[in-house]
Amino acid sequence: FSQRRKSMTVLRAAVGRLLCAVLLVLSQVAIADSSGTGFFVSGDGLLVTNNHVIEGASELFVQMPDGSVYAADPAVIDRMNDLAVLQVRGVKSLPFLPIRHSGTVRRGSEVFTIGFPLVSIQGSEPKVTHGIVSSLSGLADDPTACQVSVPLQAGNSGGPLVAMDGSVVGVVT
């Protein structure tokens, strides 16, 4: 019980520090608008999300924690790994998340994510979910992915998978 309480205290502290760097990504596409999650990786507005969150979008926007909305442009697209780096226009000196190599994560490690699942139903307040790394490989033993017990839903895509020290160790897909 004591270990669980300590874990939750660490989680609350980490979430408090990170909330300002995780945001809602809004994509305007021809068929329907979509949304996902993204997170800043630099203070000058570079944001990471999944490529499938923005693919086919005619316009991209991000909603900041204070509700303000900024336009964004694709800077780097990696279709093979389903990653996209966006440059958010008109922002400076932003808080961003530290990144740690995913190879440092161990099976059973506690992790959490902050994201914007099912915004049309659950609203645009960020949601925090917590679990463990259950496998160090993805489906069919894919070495480029891992499996987690963290509850995830549509809209969490592109969000950070965060270790208990507050560093990003993966991107939710």
Coordinates of N, CA and C in Angstrom, one line a residue:
F1 N 0.8 -1.2 0.0 CA 0.0 0.0 0.0 C 0.9 1.3 0.0
S2 N 1.9 1.2 0.8 CA 2.8 2.4 0.9 C 3.5 2.7 -0.5
Q3 N 3.9 1.6 -1.2 CA 4.5 1.8 -2.5 C 3.5 2.4 -3.5
R4 N 2.2 1.9 -3.5 CA 1.2 2.5 -4.3 C 1.0 3.9 -4.1
R5 N 0.9 4.3 -2.8 CA 0.7 5.7 -2.5 C 1.9 6.6 -3.0
K6 N 3.1 6.1 -2.8 CA 4.3 6.8 -3.3 C 4.2 7.0 -4.8
S7 N 3.8 5.9 -5.5 CA 3.7 5.9 -7.0 C 2.7 7.0 -7.4
M8 N 1.5 7.1 -6.7 CA 0.5 8.0 -7.1 C 1.0 9.5 -6.8
T9 N 1.8 9.7 -5.8 CA 2.3 11.0 -5.5 C 3.3 11.4 -6.6
V10 N 4.1 10.5 -7.0 CA 5.1 10.8 -8.1 C 4.3 11.1 -9.4
L11 N 3.2 10.3 -9.7 CA 2.4 10.5 -10.8 C 1.8 11.9 -10.8
R12 N 1.2 12.3 -9.7 CA 0.5 13.6 -9.6 C 1.5 14.7 -9.9
A13 N 2.7 14.6 -9.3 CA 3.7 15.6 -9.5 C 4.2 15.7 -10.9
A14 N 4.4 14.6 -11.6 CA 4.8 14.6 -13.0 C 3.8 15.1 -13.9
V15 N 2.5 14.8 -13.6 CA 1.4 15.3 -14.5 C 1.3 16.8 -14.3
G16 N 1.4 17.3 -13.1 CA 1.4 18.7 -12.9 C 2.4 19.5 -13.7
R17 N 3.6 18.9 -13.8 CA 4.7 19.6 -14.5 C 4.5 19.5 -16.0
L18 N 3.8 18.4 -16.5 CA 3.8 18.2 -18.0 C 2.6 18.7 -18.7
L19 N 1.5 19.0 -17.9 CA 0.2 19.4 -18.6 C 0.4 20.5 -19.6
C20 N 1.3 21.5 -19.3 CA 1.4 22.6 -20.1 C 2.1 22.4 -21.5
A21 N 2.6 21.2 -21.7 CA 3.4 20.8 -22.9 C 2.6 19.8 -23.8
V22 N 1.4 19.4 -23.3 CA 0.7 18.4 -24.1 C -0.6 19.1 -24.6
L23 N -0.9 19.0 -25.9 CA -2.0 19.7 -26.4 C -2.8 19.0 -27.5
L24 N -4.0 19.5 -27.7 CA -4.9 19.0 -28.7 C -4.5 19.4 -30.1
V25 N -4.4 18.4 -31.0 CA -4.1 18.7 -32.4 C -5.4 18.5 -33.2
L26 N -5.7 19.6 -33.9 CA -7.0 19.6 -34.7 C -6.6 19.6 -36.2
S27 N -7.2 18.7 -37.0 CA -6.9 18.5 -38.4 C -8.2 18.8 -39.2
Q28 N -8.1 19.7 -40.2 CA -9.3 19.9 -41.0 C -9.0 19.1 -42.3
V29 N -9.9 18.1 -42.6 CA -9.7 17.3 -43.8 C -11.0 17.4 -44.6
A30 N -10.9 17.0 -45.8 CA -12.1 17.2 -46.7 C -13.3 16.4 -46.2
I31 N -13.2 15.2 -45.7 CA -14.4 14.4 -45.3 C -14.9 14.8 -44.0
A32 N -14.0 14.9 -43.0 CA -14.5 15.3 -41.6 C -13.3 15.8 -40.8
D33 N -13.5 16.6 -39.9 CA -12.4 17.1 -39.0 C -12.0 16.0 -38.0
S34 N -10.8 16.0 -37.6 CA -10.4 15.0 -36.7 C -9.5 15.6 -35.6
S35 N -9.2 14.9 -34.6 CA -8.3 15.4 -33.6 C -7.4 14.3 -33.0
G36 N -6.4 14.7 -32.4 CA -5.5 13.8 -31.7 C -4.7 14.5 -30.6
T37 N -3.6 14.0 -30.2 CA -2.8 14.6 -29.1 C -1.4 14.9 -29.7
G38 N -0.8 15.9 -29.2 CA 0.6 16.2 -29.5 C 1.3 16.7 -28.3
F39 N 2.6 16.8 -28.4 CA 3.4 17.3 -27.3 C 4.6 18.1 -27.8
F40 N 5.0 19.1 -27.1 CA 6.1 19.9 -27.5 C 7.4 19.2 -27.1
V41 N 8.4 19.3 -28.1 CA 9.7 18.7 -27.9 C 10.8 19.8 -27.9
S42 N 10.4 21.0 -28.1 CA 11.3 22.1 -28.1 C 10.6 23.4 -27.7
G43 N 11.3 24.3 -27.2 CA 10.7 25.6 -26.7 C 10.3 26.5 -27.8
D44 N 10.7 26.2 -29.1 CA 10.4 27.1 -30.2 C 9.2 26.5 -31.0
G45 N 8.4 25.6 -30.4 CA 7.2 25.2 -31.1 C 7.2 24.0 -31.9
L46 N 8.2 23.1 -31.8 CA 8.2 21.8 -32.5 C 7.4 20.9 -31.7
L47 N 6.4 20.2 -32.3 CA 5.5 19.4 -31.7 C 5.4 18.0 -32.4
V48 N 5.4 16.9 -31.6 CA 5.3 15.6 -32.1 C 3.9 15.1 -32.0
T49 N 3.4 14.4 -33.0 CA 2.2 13.7 -33.0 C 2.3 12.5 -34.0
N50 N 1.2 11.8 -34.2 CA 1.2 10.7 -35.2 C 0.9 11.3 -36.6
N51 N 1.5 10.7 -37.6 CA 1.2 11.0 -39.0 C -0.3 10.8 -39.3
H52 N -0.9 9.7 -38.8 CA -2.3 9.5 -39.1 C -3.2 10.5 -38.5
V53 N -2.8 11.2 -37.5 CA -3.6 12.3 -37.0 C -3.7 13.5 -37.9
I54 N -2.7 13.7 -38.7 CA -2.7 14.9 -39.6 C -2.8 14.6 -41.1
E55 N -2.7 13.3 -41.4 CA -2.6 12.9 -42.8 C -3.9 13.3 -43.6
G56 N -3.7 14.0 -44.7 CA -4.8 14.4 -45.5 C -5.4 15.8 -45.1
A57 N -4.8 16.4 -44.1 CA -5.4 17.6 -43.6 C -5.0 18.8 -44.5
S58 N -6.0 19.6 -44.7 CA -5.8 20.9 -45.5 C -5.3 22.0 -44.6
E59 N -5.6 21.9 -43.3 CA -5.2 22.9 -42.3 C -4.9 22.2 -41.0
L60 N -3.9 22.6 -40.2 CA -3.6 22.1 -38.9 C -3.6 23.2 -37.9
F61 N -4.2 22.8 -36.7 CA -4.2 23.8 -35.6 C -3.9 23.0 -34.3
V62 N -3.4 23.7 -33.4 CA -3.2 23.1 -32.0 C -3.9 24.0 -31.0
Q63 N -4.5 23.4 -30.1 CA -5.2 24.2 -29.0 C -4.3 24.1 -27.8
M64 N -3.9 25.2 -27.3 CA -3.0 25.3 -26.2 C -3.8 25.1 -24.9
P65 N -3.1 24.8 -23.8 CA -3.8 24.6 -22.5 C -4.7 25.7 -22.1
D66 N -4.3 26.9 -22.5 CA -5.2 28.1 -22.1 C -6.4 28.3 -23.0
G67 N -6.5 27.4 -24.0 CA -7.6 27.5 -25.0 C -7.3 28.2 -26.3
S68 N -6.2 28.9 -26.3 CA -5.9 29.7 -27.5 C -5.5 28.6 -28.6
V69 N -5.7 29.0 -29.9 CA -5.5 28.1 -31.0 C -4.4 28.7 -31.9
Y70 N -3.5 27.9 -32.4 CA -2.4 28.4 -33.3 C -2.4 27.4 -34.5
A71 N -2.1 28.0 -35.6 CA -1.9 27.2 -36.9 C -0.5 26.5 -36.8
A72 N -0.4 25.4 -37.4 CA 0.8 24.6 -37.5 C 1.0 24.1 -38.9
D73 N 2.3 23.8 -39.2 CA 2.7 23.3 -40.4 C 3.6 22.0 -40.3
P74 N 3.4 21.0 -41.1 CA 4.3 19.8 -41.0 C 5.7 20.2 -41.3
A75 N 6.6 19.8 -40.4 CA 8.1 20.0 -40.6 C 8.8 18.8 -41.1
V76 N 8.4 17.6 -40.4 CA 9.0 16.3 -40.8 C 7.8 15.3 -40.7
I77 N 7.8 14.5 -41.8 CA 6.8 13.4 -41.8 C 7.5 12.1 -41.9
D78 N 7.2 11.1 -41.1 CA 7.8 9.8 -41.1 C 6.6 8.8 -41.2
R79 N 6.1 8.5 -42.4 CA 5.0 7.6 -42.6 C 5.3 6.2 -42.1
M80 N 6.5 5.7 -42.3 CA 6.8 4.3 -41.9 C 6.6 4.1 -40.4
N81 N 7.0 5.1 -39.6 CA 6.9 5.0 -38.1 C 5.7 5.8 -37.6
D82 N 4.8 6.3 -38.5 CA 3.6 7.0 -38.1 C 3.9 8.2 -37.2
L83 N 4.9 9.0 -37.5 CA 5.2 10.1 -36.8 C 5.2 11.4 -37.6
A84 N 4.9 12.5 -37.0 CA 4.9 13.8 -37.6 C 5.4 14.8 -36.6
V85 N 6.3 15.7 -37.1 CA 6.8 16.8 -36.3 C 6.2 18.1 -37.0
L86 N 5.5 18.9 -36.2 CA 4.8 20.1 -36.7 C 5.5 21.3 -36.1
Q87 N 5.6 22.4 -36.9 CA 6.0 23.6 -36.4 C 4.8 24.5 -36.1
V88 N 4.6 24.8 -34.8 CA 3.5 25.7 -34.4 C 3.9 27.1 -34.7
R89 N 3.1 27.8 -35.4 CA 3.4 29.2 -35.8 C 3.1 30.2 -34.6
G90 N 4.0 31.1 -34.5 CA 3.8 32.3 -33.6 C 4.0 32.0 -32.1
V91 N 4.7 30.9 -31.8 CA 4.9 30.7 -30.3 C 6.4 30.7 -30.0
K92 N 6.7 31.1 -28.8 CA 8.1 31.2 -28.3 C 8.2 30.8 -26.9
S93 N 9.3 30.3 -26.5 CA 9.6 30.0 -25.1 C 8.6 29.1 -24.4
L94 N 8.3 28.0 -25.1 CA 7.3 27.1 -24.5 C 7.9 26.0 -23.7
P95 N 7.1 25.5 -22.7 CA 7.6 24.3 -22.0 C 7.5 23.1 -22.9
F96 N 8.5 22.2 -22.7 CA 8.5 21.0 -23.6 C 8.9 19.8 -22.8
L97 N 8.7 18.7 -23.3 CA 8.9 17.4 -22.6 C 10.3 16.8 -22.9
P98 N 11.0 16.4 -21.9 CA 12.3 15.7 -22.2 C 12.0 14.3 -22.7
I99 N 12.9 13.9 -23.6 CA 12.8 12.6 -24.2 C 13.9 11.7 -23.8
R100 N 13.6 10.4 -23.5 CA 14.5 9.4 -23.0 C 14.4 8.2 -24.0
H101 N 15.5 7.6 -24.3 CA 15.5 6.5 -25.3 C 14.6 5.4 -24.7
S102 N 13.8 4.9 -25.6 CA 12.8 3.8 -25.2 C 13.5 2.5 -24.8
G103 N 14.7 2.3 -25.2 CA 15.5 1.2 -24.8 C 15.8 1.1 -23.3
T104 N 15.6 2.2 -22.6 CA 15.8 2.3 -21.1 C 14.6 1.8 -20.3
V105 N 13.5 1.6 -21.0 CA 12.3 1.1 -20.4 C 12.3 -0.4 -20.1
R106 N 11.8 -0.8 -19.0 CA 11.8 -2.2 -18.7 C 10.4 -2.7 -18.6
R107 N 10.2 -4.0 -18.9 CA 8.8 -4.6 -18.7 C 8.4 -4.5 -17.2
G108 N 7.2 -4.0 -17.0 CA 6.7 -3.8 -15.6 C 6.9 -2.4 -15.2
S109 N 7.6 -1.5 -15.9 CA 7.8 -0.1 -15.6 C 6.5 0.6 -15.6
E110 N 6.3 1.5 -14.6 CA 5.1 2.3 -14.6 C 5.2 3.4 -15.6
V111 N 4.1 3.6 -16.4 CA 4.1 4.7 -17.4 C 2.7 5.3 -17.3
F112 N 2.6 6.5 -17.9 CA 1.3 7.1 -18.1 C 1.2 7.9 -19.3
T113 N 0.0 8.4 -19.7 CA -0.1 9.2 -20.8 C -1.1 10.3 -20.5
I114 N -0.9 11.4 -21.2 CA -1.9 12.6 -21.1 C -2.4 12.8 -22.5
G115 N -3.7 12.8 -22.7 CA -4.2 12.9 -24.0 C -5.6 13.5 -24.1
F116 N -6.1 13.5 -25.3 CA -7.4 14.0 -25.6 C -8.3 13.0 -26.3
P117 N -8.7 11.9 -25.6 CA -9.5 10.9 -26.2 C -10.9 11.3 -26.5
L118 N -11.5 10.9 -27.6 CA -12.9 11.1 -27.9 C -13.4 12.5 -27.5
V119 N -12.8 13.5 -28.0 CA -13.1 14.9 -27.6 C -14.6 15.2 -27.8
S120 N -15.2 14.7 -28.8 CA -16.6 15.0 -29.0 C -17.5 14.5 -28.0
I121 N -17.1 13.5 -27.2 CA -17.9 12.8 -26.2 C -17.3 13.3 -24.8
Q122 N -16.0 13.1 -24.6 CA -15.4 13.4 -23.3 C -15.0 14.8 -23.0
G123 N -15.0 15.7 -24.0 CA -14.6 17.0 -23.8 C -13.1 17.3 -24.1
S124 N -12.7 18.5 -24.1 CA -11.4 18.9 -24.5 C -10.4 19.0 -23.3
E125 N -10.8 18.7 -22.1 CA -9.9 18.7 -21.0 C -9.0 17.5 -21.1
P126 N -7.6 17.6 -20.8 CA -6.7 16.5 -21.0 C -7.1 15.4 -20.0
K127 N -6.9 14.1 -20.4 CA -7.2 12.9 -19.6 C -5.8 12.3 -19.3
V128 N -5.7 11.8 -18.1 CA -4.5 11.1 -17.7 C -4.8 9.7 -17.4
T129 N -4.1 8.7 -18.0 CA -4.2 7.3 -17.7 C -2.9 6.7 -17.3
H130 N -2.9 5.7 -16.5 CA -1.7 5.1 -15.9 C -1.7 3.6 -16.0
G131 N -0.5 3.0 -16.2 CA -0.4 1.6 -16.3 C 1.0 1.1 -16.3
I132 N 1.3 0.0 -16.8 CA 2.7 -0.5 -16.9 C 3.0 -0.9 -18.3
V133 N 4.3 -1.1 -18.6 CA 4.8 -1.6 -19.9 C 4.6 -3.1 -19.7
S134 N 3.7 -3.7 -20.5 CA 3.4 -5.2 -20.4 C 4.3 -6.0 -21.3
S135 N 4.8 -5.4 -22.4 CA 5.7 -6.2 -23.3 C 6.6 -5.2 -24.0
L136 N 7.9 -5.6 -24.2 CA 8.8 -4.7 -24.8 C 8.8 -4.8 -26.4
S137 N 7.8 -5.5 -26.9 CA 7.6 -5.6 -28.3 C 6.1 -5.4 -28.6
G138 N 5.8 -5.0 -29.9 CA 4.5 -4.7 -30.2 C 3.8 -6.0 -30.8
L139 N 2.8 -5.8 -31.6 CA 2.1 -6.9 -32.2 C 3.0 -7.7 -33.1
A140 N 2.9 -9.0 -33.1 CA 3.7 -9.9 -33.8 C 5.2 -9.7 -33.5
D141 N 5.5 -9.4 -32.3 CA 6.9 -9.1 -31.8 C 7.6 -8.0 -32.5
D142 N 6.8 -7.0 -32.9 CA 7.4 -5.8 -33.6 C 8.3 -5.1 -32.6
P143 N 9.6 -5.0 -32.9 CA 10.6 -4.4 -32.0 C 10.5 -2.9 -32.0
T144 N 9.8 -2.3 -32.9 CA 9.7 -0.8 -32.9 C 8.5 -0.3 -32.0
A145 N 7.8 -1.2 -31.3 CA 6.7 -0.8 -30.5 C 6.7 -1.6 -29.2
C146 N 6.0 -1.2 -28.2 CA 5.8 -1.9 -27.0 C 4.3 -2.0 -26.7
Q147 N 3.9 -2.8 -25.8 CA 2.5 -2.9 -25.3 C 2.4 -2.4 -23.9
V148 N 1.3 -1.7 -23.6 CA 1.1 -1.1 -22.3 C -0.3 -1.4 -21.8
S149 N -0.4 -1.4 -20.5 CA -1.8 -1.6 -19.9 C -2.5 -0.3 -19.7
V150 N -2.0 0.8 -20.2 CA -2.5 2.1 -20.1 C -3.8 2.1 -20.9
P151 N -5.0 2.5 -20.3 CA -6.2 2.6 -21.1 C -6.1 3.7 -22.2
L152 N -6.3 3.4 -23.4 CA -6.2 4.3 -24.6 C -7.4 4.3 -25.4
Q153 N -7.8 5.4 -26.0 CA -8.9 5.5 -26.9 C -8.5 6.4 -28.1
A154 N -9.4 6.4 -29.1 CA -9.2 7.3 -30.3 C -9.0 8.7 -29.7
G155 N -8.0 9.4 -30.2 CA -7.8 10.8 -29.7 C -6.5 10.8 -28.9
N156 N -6.1 9.7 -28.3 CA -4.9 9.6 -27.5 C -3.7 9.5 -28.5
S157 N -4.0 9.1 -29.8 CA -2.9 9.0 -30.8 C -2.1 10.3 -30.9
G158 N -0.8 10.1 -30.9 CA 0.2 11.2 -31.0 C 0.6 11.7 -29.6
G159 N 0.0 11.2 -28.6 CA 0.4 11.7 -27.2 C 1.6 11.0 -26.7
P160 N 2.2 11.6 -25.7 CA 3.4 11.0 -25.1 C 3.1 9.8 -24.2
L161 N 4.0 8.8 -24.2 CA 4.0 7.8 -23.2 C 5.1 8.2 -22.3
V162 N 4.8 8.4 -21.0 CA 5.7 9.1 -20.1 C 6.1 8.1 -19.0
A163 N 7.4 8.1 -18.7 CA 7.9 7.3 -17.6 C 7.7 8.1 -16.3
M164 N 7.8 7.5 -15.2 CA 7.5 8.1 -13.9 C 8.4 9.3 -13.6
D165 N 9.6 9.4 -14.3 CA 10.5 10.5 -14.0 C 10.1 11.7 -14.9
G166 N 9.0 11.6 -15.7 CA 8.5 12.7 -16.4 C 9.1 12.8 -17.8
S167 N 9.9 11.8 -18.2 CA 10.5 11.8 -19.6 C 9.6 11.0 -20.5
V168 N 9.6 11.4 -21.8 CA 8.8 10.7 -22.8 C 9.6 9.5 -23.3
V169 N 9.0 8.3 -23.3 CA 9.7 7.1 -23.7 C 9.0 6.5 -24.9
G170 N 7.9 7.1 -25.4 CA 7.2 6.6 -26.6 C 6.1 7.5 -27.0
V171 N 5.6 7.2 -28.2 CA 4.5 8.0 -28.7 C 3.3 7.0 -28.9
V172 N 2.1 7.4 -28.3 CA 0.9 6.6 -28.4 C 0.4 6.5 -29.8
T173 N 0.1 5.3 -30.3 CA -0.5 5.1 -31.6 C -1.8 4.3 -31.5

